[in-house]
Coordinates of C-alpha atoms in Angstrom, one line a residue:
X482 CA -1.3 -1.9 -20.4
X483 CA 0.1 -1.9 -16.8
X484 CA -2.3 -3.7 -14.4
X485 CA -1.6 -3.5 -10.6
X486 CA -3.0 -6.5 -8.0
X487 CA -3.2 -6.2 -4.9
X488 CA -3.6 -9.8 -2.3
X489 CA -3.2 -10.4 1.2
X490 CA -6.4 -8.6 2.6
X491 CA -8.7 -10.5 5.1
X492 CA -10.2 -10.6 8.8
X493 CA -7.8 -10.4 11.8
X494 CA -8.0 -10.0 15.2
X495 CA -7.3 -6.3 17.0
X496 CA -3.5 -6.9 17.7
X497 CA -2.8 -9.4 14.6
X498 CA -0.8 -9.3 11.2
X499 CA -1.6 -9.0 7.5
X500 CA 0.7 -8.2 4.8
X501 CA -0.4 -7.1 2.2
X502 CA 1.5 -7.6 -1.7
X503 CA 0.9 -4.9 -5.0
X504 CA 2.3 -6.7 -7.7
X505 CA 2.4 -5.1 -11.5
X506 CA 2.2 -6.5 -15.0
X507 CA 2.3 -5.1 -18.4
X508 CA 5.7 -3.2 -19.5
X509 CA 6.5 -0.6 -16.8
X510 CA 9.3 1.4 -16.9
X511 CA 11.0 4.2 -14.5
X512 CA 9.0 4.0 -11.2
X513 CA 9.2 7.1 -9.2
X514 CA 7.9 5.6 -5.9
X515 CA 5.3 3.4 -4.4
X516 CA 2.7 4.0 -2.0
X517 CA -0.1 2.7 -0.3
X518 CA -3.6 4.3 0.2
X519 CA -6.4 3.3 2.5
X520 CA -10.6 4.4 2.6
X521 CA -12.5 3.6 5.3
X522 CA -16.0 3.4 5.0
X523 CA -17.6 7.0 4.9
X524 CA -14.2 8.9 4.6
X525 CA -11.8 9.8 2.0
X526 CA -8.8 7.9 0.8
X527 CA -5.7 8.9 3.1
X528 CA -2.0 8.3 2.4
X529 CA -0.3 5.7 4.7
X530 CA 3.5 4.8 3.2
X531 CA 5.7 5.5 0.4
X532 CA 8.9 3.9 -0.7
X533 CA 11.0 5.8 -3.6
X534 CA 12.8 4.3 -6.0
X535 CA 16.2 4.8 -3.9
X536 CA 14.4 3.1 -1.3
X537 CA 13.3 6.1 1.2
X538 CA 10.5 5.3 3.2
X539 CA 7.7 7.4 5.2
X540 CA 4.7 7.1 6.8
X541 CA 1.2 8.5 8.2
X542 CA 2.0 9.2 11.9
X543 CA -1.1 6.9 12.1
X544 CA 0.5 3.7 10.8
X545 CA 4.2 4.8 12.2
X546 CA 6.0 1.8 14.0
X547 CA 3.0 -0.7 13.5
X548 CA 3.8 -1.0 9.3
X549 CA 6.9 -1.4 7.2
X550 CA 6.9 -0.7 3.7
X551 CA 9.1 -2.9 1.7
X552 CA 9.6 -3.3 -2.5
X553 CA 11.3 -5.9 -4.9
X554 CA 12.0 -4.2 -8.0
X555 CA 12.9 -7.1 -9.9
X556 CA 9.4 -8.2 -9.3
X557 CA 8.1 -5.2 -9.6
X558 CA 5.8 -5.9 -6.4
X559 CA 5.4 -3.4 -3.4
X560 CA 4.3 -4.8 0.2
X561 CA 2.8 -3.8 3.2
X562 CA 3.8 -5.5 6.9
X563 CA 1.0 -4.5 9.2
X564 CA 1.8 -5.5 12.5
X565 CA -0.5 -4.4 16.1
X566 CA -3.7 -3.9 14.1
X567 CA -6.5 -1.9 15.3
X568 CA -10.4 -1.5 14.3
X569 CA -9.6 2.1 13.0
X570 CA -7.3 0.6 10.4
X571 CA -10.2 -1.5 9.2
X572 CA -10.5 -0.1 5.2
X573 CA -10.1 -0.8 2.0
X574 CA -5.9 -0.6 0.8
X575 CA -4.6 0.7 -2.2
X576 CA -1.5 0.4 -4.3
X577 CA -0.2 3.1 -6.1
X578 CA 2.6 3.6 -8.7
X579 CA 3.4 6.4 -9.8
X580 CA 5.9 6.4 -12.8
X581 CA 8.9 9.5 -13.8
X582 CA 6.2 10.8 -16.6
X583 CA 2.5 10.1 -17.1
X584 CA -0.3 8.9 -14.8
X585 CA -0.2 7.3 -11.8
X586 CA -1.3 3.3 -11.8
X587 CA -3.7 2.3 -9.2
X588 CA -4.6 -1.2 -8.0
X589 CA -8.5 -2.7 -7.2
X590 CA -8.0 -2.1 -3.7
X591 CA -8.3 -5.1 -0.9
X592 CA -10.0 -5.0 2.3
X593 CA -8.7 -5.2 5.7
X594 CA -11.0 -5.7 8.5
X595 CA -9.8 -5.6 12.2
X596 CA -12.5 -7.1 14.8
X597 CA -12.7 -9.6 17.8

C-alpha cells in the first residue's frame, strides 16, 4: 500500500518562504510524474507544478517564477520551494503521484496560510 505525506505547511508572512516535502512509502514502482495541487477555501482544487520522470517541469502561470518544483527519486520525495508568498496562495497543498499504470496516489494535504 503506497502512502504519500506531505510536511512543511505552516503560517508565513506575505513575502516569506515555505517548502513544502511529499514523501512516499510502501512499494512504488514506475512514476510517471509528480505534481502538486492546491484548494483554497470555497474553490476547487487547481494544478500548480509538475515534474516528470525525466525531470521536465511546468507551472500554473499563477505560481510561475515564485515556486520551483524539485524531486529525489532515490527518496522517492517531491518538494515544493515557495518563495514571495501572497494571501491568495493561502490553501490547502496536495501531492500527487501518478504511476505508468493504475491510479493516481494522493497525499493528506497541508495547509499554507499567508497573512501579516
Amino acid at each position: 500500500q503506497v502512502q504519500l505525506v506531505e510536511s512543511g505547511g505552516g503560517l508565513v508572512q506575505p513575502g516569506g518562504s515555505l517548502r513544502l516535502s511529499c514523501a512516499a512509502s510502501g512499494r512504488l514502482f514506475a512514476i510517471n510524474a509528480m505534481d502538486w495541487y492546491r484548494q483554497a477555501p470555497g474553490k476547487e482544487r487547481e494544478w500548480v507544478a509538475t515534474i516528470t520522470s525525466i525531470s521536465y517541469t511546468n507551472y500554473a502561470d499563477s505560481v510561475k517564477g515564485r515556486f520551483i518544483i524539485s524531486r529525489d527519486s532515490n527518496a522517492n520525495t517531491v518538494y515544493l520551494q515557495m518563495n514571495s508568498l501572497k494571501p491568495e496562495d493561502t490553501a490547502v497543498y496536495y501531492c500527487c503521484f501518478r504511476p505508468a499504470s493504475g491510479l493516481n496516489f494522493w497525499g493528506q494535504g497541508t495547509q499554507v496560510t499567508v497573512s501579516s
